[in-house]
Structure formats: C-alpha cells, structure tokens
Short mmCIF file of C-alpha atoms and ligand atoms in Angstrom, two decimals:
data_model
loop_
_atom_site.label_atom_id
_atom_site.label_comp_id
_atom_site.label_asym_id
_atom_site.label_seq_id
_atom_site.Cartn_x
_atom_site.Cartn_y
_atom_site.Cartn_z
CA UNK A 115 95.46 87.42 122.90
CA UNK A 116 96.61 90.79 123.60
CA UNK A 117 99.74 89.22 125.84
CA UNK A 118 100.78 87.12 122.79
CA UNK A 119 104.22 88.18 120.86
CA UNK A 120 103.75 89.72 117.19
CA UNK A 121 103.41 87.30 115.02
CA UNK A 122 103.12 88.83 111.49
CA UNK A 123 99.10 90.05 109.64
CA UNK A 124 97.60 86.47 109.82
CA UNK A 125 97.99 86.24 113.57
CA UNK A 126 97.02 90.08 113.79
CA UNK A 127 94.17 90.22 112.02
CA UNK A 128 92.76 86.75 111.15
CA UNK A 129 89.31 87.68 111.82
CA UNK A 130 89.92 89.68 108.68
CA UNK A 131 91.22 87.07 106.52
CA UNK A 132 90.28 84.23 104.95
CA UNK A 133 91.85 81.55 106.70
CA UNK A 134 91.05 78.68 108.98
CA UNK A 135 92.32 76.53 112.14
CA UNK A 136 93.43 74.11 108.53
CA UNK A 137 95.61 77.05 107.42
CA UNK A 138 99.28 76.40 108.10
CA UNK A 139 100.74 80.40 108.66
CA UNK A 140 103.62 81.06 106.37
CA UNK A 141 105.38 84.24 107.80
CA UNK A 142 108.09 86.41 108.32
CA UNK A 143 106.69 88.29 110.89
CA UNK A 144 105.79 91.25 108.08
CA UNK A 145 103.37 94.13 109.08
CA UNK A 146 103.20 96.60 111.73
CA UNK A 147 105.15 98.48 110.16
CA UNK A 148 105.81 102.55 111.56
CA UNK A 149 103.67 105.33 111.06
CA UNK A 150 106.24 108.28 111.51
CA UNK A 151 104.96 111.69 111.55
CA UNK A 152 106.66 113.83 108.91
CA UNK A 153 107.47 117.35 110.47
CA UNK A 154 108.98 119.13 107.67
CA UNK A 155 106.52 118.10 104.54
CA UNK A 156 103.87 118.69 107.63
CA UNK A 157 104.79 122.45 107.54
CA UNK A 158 105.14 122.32 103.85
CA UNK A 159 101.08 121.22 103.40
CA UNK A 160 100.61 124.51 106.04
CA UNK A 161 99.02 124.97 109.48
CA UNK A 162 96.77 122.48 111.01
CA UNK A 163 97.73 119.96 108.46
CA UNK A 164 100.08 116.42 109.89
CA UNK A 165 101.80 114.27 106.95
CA UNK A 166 102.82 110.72 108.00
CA UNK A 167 104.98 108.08 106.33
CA UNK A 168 103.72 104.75 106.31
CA UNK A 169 106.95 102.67 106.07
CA UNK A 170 106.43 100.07 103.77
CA UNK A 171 110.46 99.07 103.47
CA UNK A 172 110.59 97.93 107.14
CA UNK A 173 108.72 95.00 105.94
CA UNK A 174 110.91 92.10 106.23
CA UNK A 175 111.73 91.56 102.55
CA UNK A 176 111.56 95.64 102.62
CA UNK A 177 108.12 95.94 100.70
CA UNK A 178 104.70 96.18 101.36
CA UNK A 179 104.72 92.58 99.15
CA UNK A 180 105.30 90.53 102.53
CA UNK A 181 101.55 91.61 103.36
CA UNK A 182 100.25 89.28 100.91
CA UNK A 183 102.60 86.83 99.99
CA UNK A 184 102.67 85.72 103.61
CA UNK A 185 98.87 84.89 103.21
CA UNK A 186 99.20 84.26 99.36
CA UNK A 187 101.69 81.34 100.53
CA UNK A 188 99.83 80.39 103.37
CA UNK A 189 96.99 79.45 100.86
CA UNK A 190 99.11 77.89 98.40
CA UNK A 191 100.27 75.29 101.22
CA UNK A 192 97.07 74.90 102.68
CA UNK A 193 96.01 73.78 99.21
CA UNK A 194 98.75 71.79 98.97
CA UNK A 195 101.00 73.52 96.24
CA UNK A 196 104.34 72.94 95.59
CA UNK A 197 105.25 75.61 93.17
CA UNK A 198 104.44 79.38 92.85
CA UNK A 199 104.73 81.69 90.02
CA UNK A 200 104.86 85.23 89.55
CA UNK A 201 105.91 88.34 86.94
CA UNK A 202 107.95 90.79 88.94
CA UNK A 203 109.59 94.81 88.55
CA UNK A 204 111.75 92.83 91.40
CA UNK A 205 110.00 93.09 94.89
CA UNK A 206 107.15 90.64 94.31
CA UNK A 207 109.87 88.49 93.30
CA UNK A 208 111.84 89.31 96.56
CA UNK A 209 108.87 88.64 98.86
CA UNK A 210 107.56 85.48 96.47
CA UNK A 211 111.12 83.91 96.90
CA UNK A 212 111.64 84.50 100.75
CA UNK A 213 108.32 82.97 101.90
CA UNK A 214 108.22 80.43 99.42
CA UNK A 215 111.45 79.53 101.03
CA UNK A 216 110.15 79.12 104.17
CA UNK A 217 107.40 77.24 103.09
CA UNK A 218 109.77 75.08 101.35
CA UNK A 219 108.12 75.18 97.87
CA UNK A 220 109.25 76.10 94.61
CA UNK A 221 109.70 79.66 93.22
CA UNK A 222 109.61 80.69 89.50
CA UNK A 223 110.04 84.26 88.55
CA UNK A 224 109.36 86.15 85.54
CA UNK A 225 111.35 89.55 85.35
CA UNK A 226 112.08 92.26 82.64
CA UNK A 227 116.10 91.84 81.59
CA UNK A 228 117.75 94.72 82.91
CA UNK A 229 115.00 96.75 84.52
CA UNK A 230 114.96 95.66 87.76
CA UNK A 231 116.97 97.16 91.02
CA UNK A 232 120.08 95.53 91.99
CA UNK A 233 119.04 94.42 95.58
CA UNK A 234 115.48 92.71 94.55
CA UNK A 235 117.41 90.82 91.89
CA UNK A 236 119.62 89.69 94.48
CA UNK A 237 116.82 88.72 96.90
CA UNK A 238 115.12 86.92 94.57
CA UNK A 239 118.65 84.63 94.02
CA UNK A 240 119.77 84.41 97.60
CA UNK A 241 116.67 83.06 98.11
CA UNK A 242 116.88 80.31 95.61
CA UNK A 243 113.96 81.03 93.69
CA UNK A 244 114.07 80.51 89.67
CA UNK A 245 114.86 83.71 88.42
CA UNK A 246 114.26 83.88 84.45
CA UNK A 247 115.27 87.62 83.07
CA UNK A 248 113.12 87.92 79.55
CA UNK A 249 113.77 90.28 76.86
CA UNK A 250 110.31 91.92 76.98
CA UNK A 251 108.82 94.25 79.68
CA UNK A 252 106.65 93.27 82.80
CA UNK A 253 103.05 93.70 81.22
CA UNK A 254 104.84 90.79 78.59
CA UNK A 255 106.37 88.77 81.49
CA UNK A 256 102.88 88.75 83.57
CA UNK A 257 100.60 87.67 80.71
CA UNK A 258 103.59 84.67 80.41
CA UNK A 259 102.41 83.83 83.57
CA UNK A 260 99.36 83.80 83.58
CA UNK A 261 99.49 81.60 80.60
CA UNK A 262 101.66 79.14 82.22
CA UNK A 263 99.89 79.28 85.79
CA UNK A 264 96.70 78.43 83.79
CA UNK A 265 98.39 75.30 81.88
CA UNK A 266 100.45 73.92 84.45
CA UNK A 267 100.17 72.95 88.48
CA UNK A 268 102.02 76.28 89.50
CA UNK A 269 100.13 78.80 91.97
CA UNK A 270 99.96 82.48 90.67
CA UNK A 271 101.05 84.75 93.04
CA UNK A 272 100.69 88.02 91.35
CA UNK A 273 98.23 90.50 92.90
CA UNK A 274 95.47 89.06 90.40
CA UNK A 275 95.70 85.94 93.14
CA UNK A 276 93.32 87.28 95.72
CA UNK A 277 94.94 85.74 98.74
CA UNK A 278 97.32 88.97 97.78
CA UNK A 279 94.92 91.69 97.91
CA UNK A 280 93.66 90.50 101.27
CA UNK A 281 96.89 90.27 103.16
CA UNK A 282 98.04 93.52 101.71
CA UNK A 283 94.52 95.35 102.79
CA UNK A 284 96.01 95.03 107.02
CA UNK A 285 98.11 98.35 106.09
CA UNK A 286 95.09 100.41 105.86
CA UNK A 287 93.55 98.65 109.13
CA UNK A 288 97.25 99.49 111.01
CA UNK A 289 96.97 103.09 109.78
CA UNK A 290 93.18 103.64 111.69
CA UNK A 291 94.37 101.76 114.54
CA UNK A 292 97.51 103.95 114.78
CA UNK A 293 95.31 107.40 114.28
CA UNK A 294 92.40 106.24 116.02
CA UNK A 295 90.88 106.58 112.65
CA UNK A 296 91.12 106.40 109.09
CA UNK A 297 93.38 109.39 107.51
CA UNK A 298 91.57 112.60 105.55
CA UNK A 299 93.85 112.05 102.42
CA UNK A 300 96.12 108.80 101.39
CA UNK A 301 99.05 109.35 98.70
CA UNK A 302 100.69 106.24 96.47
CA UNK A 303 102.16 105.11 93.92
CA UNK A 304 100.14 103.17 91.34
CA UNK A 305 101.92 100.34 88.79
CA UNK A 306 99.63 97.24 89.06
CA UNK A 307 97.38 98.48 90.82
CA UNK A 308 96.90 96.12 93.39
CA UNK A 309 98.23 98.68 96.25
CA UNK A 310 95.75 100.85 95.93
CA UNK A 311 92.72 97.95 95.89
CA UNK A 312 93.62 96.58 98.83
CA UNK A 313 94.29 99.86 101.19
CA UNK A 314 90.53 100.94 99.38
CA UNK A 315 89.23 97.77 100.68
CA UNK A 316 90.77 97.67 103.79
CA UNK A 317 89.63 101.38 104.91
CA UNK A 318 86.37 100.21 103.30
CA UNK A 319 85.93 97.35 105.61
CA UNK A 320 87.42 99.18 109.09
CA UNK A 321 84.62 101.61 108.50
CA UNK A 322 81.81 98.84 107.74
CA UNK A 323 82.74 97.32 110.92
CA UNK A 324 82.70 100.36 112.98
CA UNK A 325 86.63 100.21 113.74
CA UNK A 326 86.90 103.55 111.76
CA UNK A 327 84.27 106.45 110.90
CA UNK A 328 85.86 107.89 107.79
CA UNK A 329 87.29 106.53 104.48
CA UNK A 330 89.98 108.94 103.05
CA UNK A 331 89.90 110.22 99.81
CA UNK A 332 92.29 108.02 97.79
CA UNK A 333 95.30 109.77 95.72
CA UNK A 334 97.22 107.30 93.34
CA UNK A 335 100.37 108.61 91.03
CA UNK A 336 101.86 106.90 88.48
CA UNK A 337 105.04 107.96 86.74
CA UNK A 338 104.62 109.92 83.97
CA UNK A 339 105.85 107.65 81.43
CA UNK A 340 104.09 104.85 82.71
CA UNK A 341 100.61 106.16 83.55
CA UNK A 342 98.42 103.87 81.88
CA UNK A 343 95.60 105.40 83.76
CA UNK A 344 96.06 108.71 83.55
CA UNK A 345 96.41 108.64 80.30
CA UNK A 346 93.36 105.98 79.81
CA UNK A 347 94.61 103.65 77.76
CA UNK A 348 97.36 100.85 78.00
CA UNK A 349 101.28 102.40 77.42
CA UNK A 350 103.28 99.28 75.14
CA UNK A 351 107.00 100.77 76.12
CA UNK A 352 106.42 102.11 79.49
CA UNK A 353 109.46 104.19 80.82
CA UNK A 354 110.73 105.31 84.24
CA UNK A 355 113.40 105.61 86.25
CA UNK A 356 110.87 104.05 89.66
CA UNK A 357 111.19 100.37 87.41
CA UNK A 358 109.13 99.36 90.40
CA UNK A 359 105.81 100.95 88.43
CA UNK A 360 107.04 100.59 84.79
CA UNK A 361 104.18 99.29 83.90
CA UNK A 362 101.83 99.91 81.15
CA UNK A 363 98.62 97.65 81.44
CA UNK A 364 97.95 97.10 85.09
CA UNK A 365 96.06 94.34 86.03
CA UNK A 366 94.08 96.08 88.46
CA UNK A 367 92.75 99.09 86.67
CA UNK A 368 89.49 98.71 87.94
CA UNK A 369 89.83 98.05 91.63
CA UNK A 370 92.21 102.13 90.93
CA UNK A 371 89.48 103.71 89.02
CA UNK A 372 87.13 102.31 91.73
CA UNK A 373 89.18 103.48 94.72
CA UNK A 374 89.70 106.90 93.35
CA UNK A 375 86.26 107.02 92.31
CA UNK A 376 84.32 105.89 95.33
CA UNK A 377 86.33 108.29 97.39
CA UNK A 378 86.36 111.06 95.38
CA UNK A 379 90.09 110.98 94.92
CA UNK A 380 92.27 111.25 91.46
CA UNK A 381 95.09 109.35 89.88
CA UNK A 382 97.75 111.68 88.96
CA UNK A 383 101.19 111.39 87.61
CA UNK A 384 104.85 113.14 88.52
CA UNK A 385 108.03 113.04 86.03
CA UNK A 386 110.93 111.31 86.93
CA UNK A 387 112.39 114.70 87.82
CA UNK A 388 109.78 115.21 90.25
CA UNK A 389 109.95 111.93 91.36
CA UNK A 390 114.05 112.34 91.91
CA UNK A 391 113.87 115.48 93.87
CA UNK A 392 110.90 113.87 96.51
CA UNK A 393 113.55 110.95 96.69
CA UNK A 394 116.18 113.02 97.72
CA UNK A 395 114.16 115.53 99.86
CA UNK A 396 113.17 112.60 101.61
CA UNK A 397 115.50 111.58 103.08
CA UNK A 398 117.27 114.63 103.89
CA UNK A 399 114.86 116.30 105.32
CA UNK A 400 112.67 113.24 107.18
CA UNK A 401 115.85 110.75 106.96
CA UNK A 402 113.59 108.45 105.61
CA UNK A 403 115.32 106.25 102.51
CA UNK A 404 112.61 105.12 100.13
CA UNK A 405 112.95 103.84 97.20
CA UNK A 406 112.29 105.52 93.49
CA UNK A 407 108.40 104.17 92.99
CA UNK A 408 107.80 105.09 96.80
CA UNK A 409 108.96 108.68 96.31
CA UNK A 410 106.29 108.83 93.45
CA UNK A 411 104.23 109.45 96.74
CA UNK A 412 105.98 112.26 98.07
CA UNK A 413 106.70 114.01 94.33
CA UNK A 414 102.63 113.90 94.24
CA UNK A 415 102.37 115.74 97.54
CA UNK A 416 104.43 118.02 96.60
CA UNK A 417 102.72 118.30 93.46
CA UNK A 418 99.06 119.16 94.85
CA UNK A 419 100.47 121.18 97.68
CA UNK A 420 101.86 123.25 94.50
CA UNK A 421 97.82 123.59 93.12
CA UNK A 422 96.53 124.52 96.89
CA UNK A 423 94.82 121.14 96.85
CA UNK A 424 95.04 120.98 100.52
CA UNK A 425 92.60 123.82 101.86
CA UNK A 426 92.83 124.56 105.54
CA UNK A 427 90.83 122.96 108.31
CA UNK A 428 87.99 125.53 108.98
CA UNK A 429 86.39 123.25 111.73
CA UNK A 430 89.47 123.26 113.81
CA UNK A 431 90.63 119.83 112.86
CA UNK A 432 93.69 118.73 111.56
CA UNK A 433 94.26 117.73 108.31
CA UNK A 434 95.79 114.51 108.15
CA UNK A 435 97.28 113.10 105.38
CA UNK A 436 99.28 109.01 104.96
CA UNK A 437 101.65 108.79 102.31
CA UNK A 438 102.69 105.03 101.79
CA UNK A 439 106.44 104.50 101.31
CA UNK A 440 106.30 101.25 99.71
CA UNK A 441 109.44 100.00 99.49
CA UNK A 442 112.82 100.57 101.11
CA UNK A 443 115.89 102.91 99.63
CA UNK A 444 118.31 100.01 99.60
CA UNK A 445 116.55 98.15 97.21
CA UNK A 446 118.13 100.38 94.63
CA UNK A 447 121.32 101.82 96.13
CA UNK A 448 122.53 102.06 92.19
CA UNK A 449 120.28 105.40 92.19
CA UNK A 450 121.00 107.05 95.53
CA UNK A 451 124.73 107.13 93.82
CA UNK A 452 123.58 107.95 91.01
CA UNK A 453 121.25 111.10 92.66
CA UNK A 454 124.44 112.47 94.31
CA UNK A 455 127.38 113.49 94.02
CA UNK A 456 130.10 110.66 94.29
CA UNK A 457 131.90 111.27 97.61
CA UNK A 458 135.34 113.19 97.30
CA UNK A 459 138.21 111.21 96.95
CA UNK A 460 141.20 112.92 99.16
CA UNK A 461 144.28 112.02 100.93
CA UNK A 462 144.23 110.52 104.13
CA UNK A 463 145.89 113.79 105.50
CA UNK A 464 144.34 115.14 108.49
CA UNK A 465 145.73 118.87 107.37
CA UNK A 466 143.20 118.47 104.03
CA UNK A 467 140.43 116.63 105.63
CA UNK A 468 139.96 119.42 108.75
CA UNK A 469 140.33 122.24 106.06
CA UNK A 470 137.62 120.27 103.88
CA UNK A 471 135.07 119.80 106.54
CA UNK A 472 135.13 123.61 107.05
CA UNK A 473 136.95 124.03 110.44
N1 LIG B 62 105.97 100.61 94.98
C1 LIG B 62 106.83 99.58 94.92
C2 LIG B 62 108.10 99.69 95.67
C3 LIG B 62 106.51 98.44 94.15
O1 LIG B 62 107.38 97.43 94.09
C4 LIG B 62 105.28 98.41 93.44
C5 LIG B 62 104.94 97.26 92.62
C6 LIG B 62 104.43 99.51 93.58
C7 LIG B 62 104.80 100.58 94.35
C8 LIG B 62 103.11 99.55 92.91
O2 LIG B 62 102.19 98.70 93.53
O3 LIG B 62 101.65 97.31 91.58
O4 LIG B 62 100.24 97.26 93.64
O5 LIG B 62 100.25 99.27 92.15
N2 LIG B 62 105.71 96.31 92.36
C9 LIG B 62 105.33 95.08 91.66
C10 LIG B 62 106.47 94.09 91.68
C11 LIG B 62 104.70 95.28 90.34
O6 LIG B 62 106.56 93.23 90.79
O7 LIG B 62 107.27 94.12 92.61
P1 LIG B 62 101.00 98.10 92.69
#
C-alpha cells in the first residue's frame, strides 16, 4: 500500500470514508496538501509557540472544495447520477465543475451576480459547467437549490450533501499525521460552515481511533459584516470584501457552534481592514498568496495575539497552532491589484530604471 503512487483522499484514507469496492473514484489527485511552518507570525505569537499554514490553494482546483467534491462525485456516480447542483461564492462551483467534468456528468451552478472572484468564475466556465449568475445573494441562490435538487433528478452538492463533509474531514487527519498529533489551537474562516464541521470531525475521529491524543481547541472567524454567528442571528445583506464567506445564514451553524463548543474554542470576527492587512502580510512576510476569506485566518491570529490569548507553554512544550489557508491568492488577482500600489510605469531607459531601483 505504502509503495503505491498518491492517488488523491479516497485512495488515502478509504478506511475513513464511506465508500466501497462498487465506488467508482472520481479524482484529481486533491489532498496532501503542505503544512509549512510560518517563522515570522511564529515569533509574532512569542517564544515556544510554532504557527503553520495549512495550504488549502494547492488543491488542484486551488480550494479545500476538491476534498469533498472528489468523494461528493464519486457518490453521485456510484448512484448513478447524471447531474449535480450546487449554490456557490465561486470555489464550490470551481471544484463542482472540474470533477463533474471528469466524471462526465452535468454541472449546474447557482452564483450571486457580481460577487464572485474573477478566476472561480472562470473555472467554473472553462470547465463547462452551467453557470447561472442571479440577482440575489448566496443564502438566496442555495435555498434555490435546494428547492430544485429536491424537485428534480439533480444531486446536491453543497456541503449540506454529506459525501462533502466527509471528504473534506482528511485535512484534519493530514495535519496529525504531519505533527505526529493533532495541533493545540486551529484558526479559519467560517461562511457555511461546513469547514469547520468537517476538520471538528475529523480531529474528533483521529483521536477516537487512537491516531491522535489531543483535539485542538477550534477558532472560527467570520468577516465582520457577514458574521451570522457571532452576531447570533441570520445577516439578510451580508457584506465583505472575502465574497468567499459573504454569507449570512450558513447552513451549518450547528456543526460551528458544536465545534467551537465541544472544544472550548470561539467564533470571532475581523473587519475587512483587518482582513486586508493579514492578506498582504502574508504574503510578504511568509510568501504565501492566499486568498481574501483565507486571510480571515491570519487577521484572527493576529487579532487574539493582540488580547494575549496565547499564554506561554509553562510545561516546556510548544505551542502549536494550524491556520487553514483555504483557498489560493490567484483566485482573486482583481484584489492583490487592488491592495497595492499599481506598478510604476517608466521608460524603458536603463539611466531611469538603475536610478529607480536605488543603485
Ligand atoms: N474559504 C474559502 C476560500 C471558501 O471558498 C469558503 C467557502 C470558506 C473559506 C468557508 O468555508 O463555507 O465551509 O465555512 N466557500 C463556499 C463556496 C461557500 O461556495 O465556494 P465554509
């Protein structure tokens, strides 16, 4: 087993999942994705205390979604579908489009008109799914679906499909296997709220199994004008600049309250400001390029290393602490240009350009 090639989260971890010898494997070769330890927010939480950045984007659709459409798929074939569904802020749509490609199956998606990243709406086309922009926000466009999933022979492949939730749990078992165990803290963004389920029941099943010995204490952020949670009750307009988690009614609110509650963590949120400056510390000071809603993970570091949330290890252990970086930079290269500066336009004259540079 151990001699075979990667072959994506089914092959990895089937023992894990719910499929069968019936179960034709739909994937893209997604998952084990790097762990990279993050030196300079590392010295930023203080001494004794190692931050690591789950990369998310070097999925192969560049989100954490490959995790469970590749098994969400995989089902849908095996139970002979021919047409998938789903309500999208634009990755699920990326990741729905690309396998259902492969699989060879229709793809219908749902997304909010004009509120999605350039390079998930373009994903979603190359790959020849049905892309349908409606005037109405992604808590509108999901309940569509669900309507029309229900009426009609067309899978749902939102996170409320649980095929989703099980694929997308594998993160938290690559993270133990990587440390040798599970993390002391984990830091996310929350929109759905499917993210957080499945990494809660992943860790939760490691440690049942005796493949970990600790569960880490869960830490979700939303964006501060769409943080349904925090805020405990449903937002009707949500706003951000991370579209990724505009959402207002997730449709996992419980399986969030649940993680954070069971682990004794907290949901939080950041402002877009905060949100903006993580992005862009990010990847100048780790060279890591994450996109807006991933960033919503670093802003919330940054935030509770601000309140001295992070006490030093008295037992001479280090502190370690996963943020997940859900999706990758280029998704939304509209707001990296629009972050910084436009570059300078000069003339090609090699007098101006070495006097420019500083030398
Ligand atoms: N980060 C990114 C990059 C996302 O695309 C999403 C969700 C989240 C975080 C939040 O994860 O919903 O499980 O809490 N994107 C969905 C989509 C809603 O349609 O692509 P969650």
């Amino acid at each position: 087993m151990s001699e075979q090639k990667y072959k994506g989260i089914i092959q990895k971890y089937r023992r894990f999942l719910p499929v069968s010898e019936e179960t034709p494997v739909i994937t893209l070769n997604e998952g084990n994705t790097p762990l990279i330890y993050a030196g300079y927010l590392s010295r930023l939480v203080g001494k004794n205390c190692e931050v690591y950045l789950k990369c998310e984007g070097l999925n192969p659709t560049g989100s954490f979604k490959d995790r469970g459409m590749t098994l969400a798929i995989s089902k849908a074939c095996e139970e002979k579908a021919t047409a998938v569904m789903c309500a999208s802020t634009g990755n699920t749509s990326a990741s729905a489009a690309a396998y259902a490609a492969v699989a060879g199956i229709k793809c219908i998606v749902l997304i909010p008109s004009g509120a999605i990243a350039l390079g998930k709406l373009s994903q979603a086309l190359i790959h020849g799914a049905k892309v349908l922009a409606i005037k109405g926000n992604f808590d509108t466009a999901l309940s569509m679906v669900k309507e029309i999933t229900q009426a009609f022979p067309i899978t749902l492949v939102n996170s409320l499909n649980p095929y989703r939730i099980q694929g997308q749990k594998t993160a938290s078992f690559e993270i133990c296997d990587y440390l040798g165990d599970a993390p002391d803290f984990q830091i996310m963004p929350v929109g759905n709220a499917g993210n957080i389920t499945a990494y809660w029941k992943g860790y939760q099943e490691y440690q049942s199994q005796a493949l970990s010995k600790k569960l880490p204490v869960m830490l979700g952020f939303q964006a501060q004008g769409s943080a349904p949670i925090v805020r405990n009750k449903p937002i009707l307009n949500p706003e951000t600049i991370a579209t990724a988690i505009r959402i207002g009614n997730p449709a996992s609110w419980k399986g969030a309250t649940d993680a954070r509650d069971e682990s004794g963590g907290l949901i939080d949120m950041v402002s877009d400001t905060q949100i903006l400056a993580a992005y862009k510390m990010l990847a100048e000071k780790e060279g890591v390029f994450a996109e807006p809603a991933s960033a919503a993970s670093i802003a919330g570091l940054l935030k509770l290393i601000k309140k001295g949330y992070f006490t030093p290890s008295t037992k001479h252990r280090k502190i370690r602490i996963v943020c997940i970086l859900t999706g990758h930079g280029l998704k939304d290269p509209e707001r990296a240009i629009k972050t910084i500066k436009p570059p300078k336009l000069m003339r090609a004259d090699l007098k101006t350009i070495i006097k420019e540079i500083g030398y």
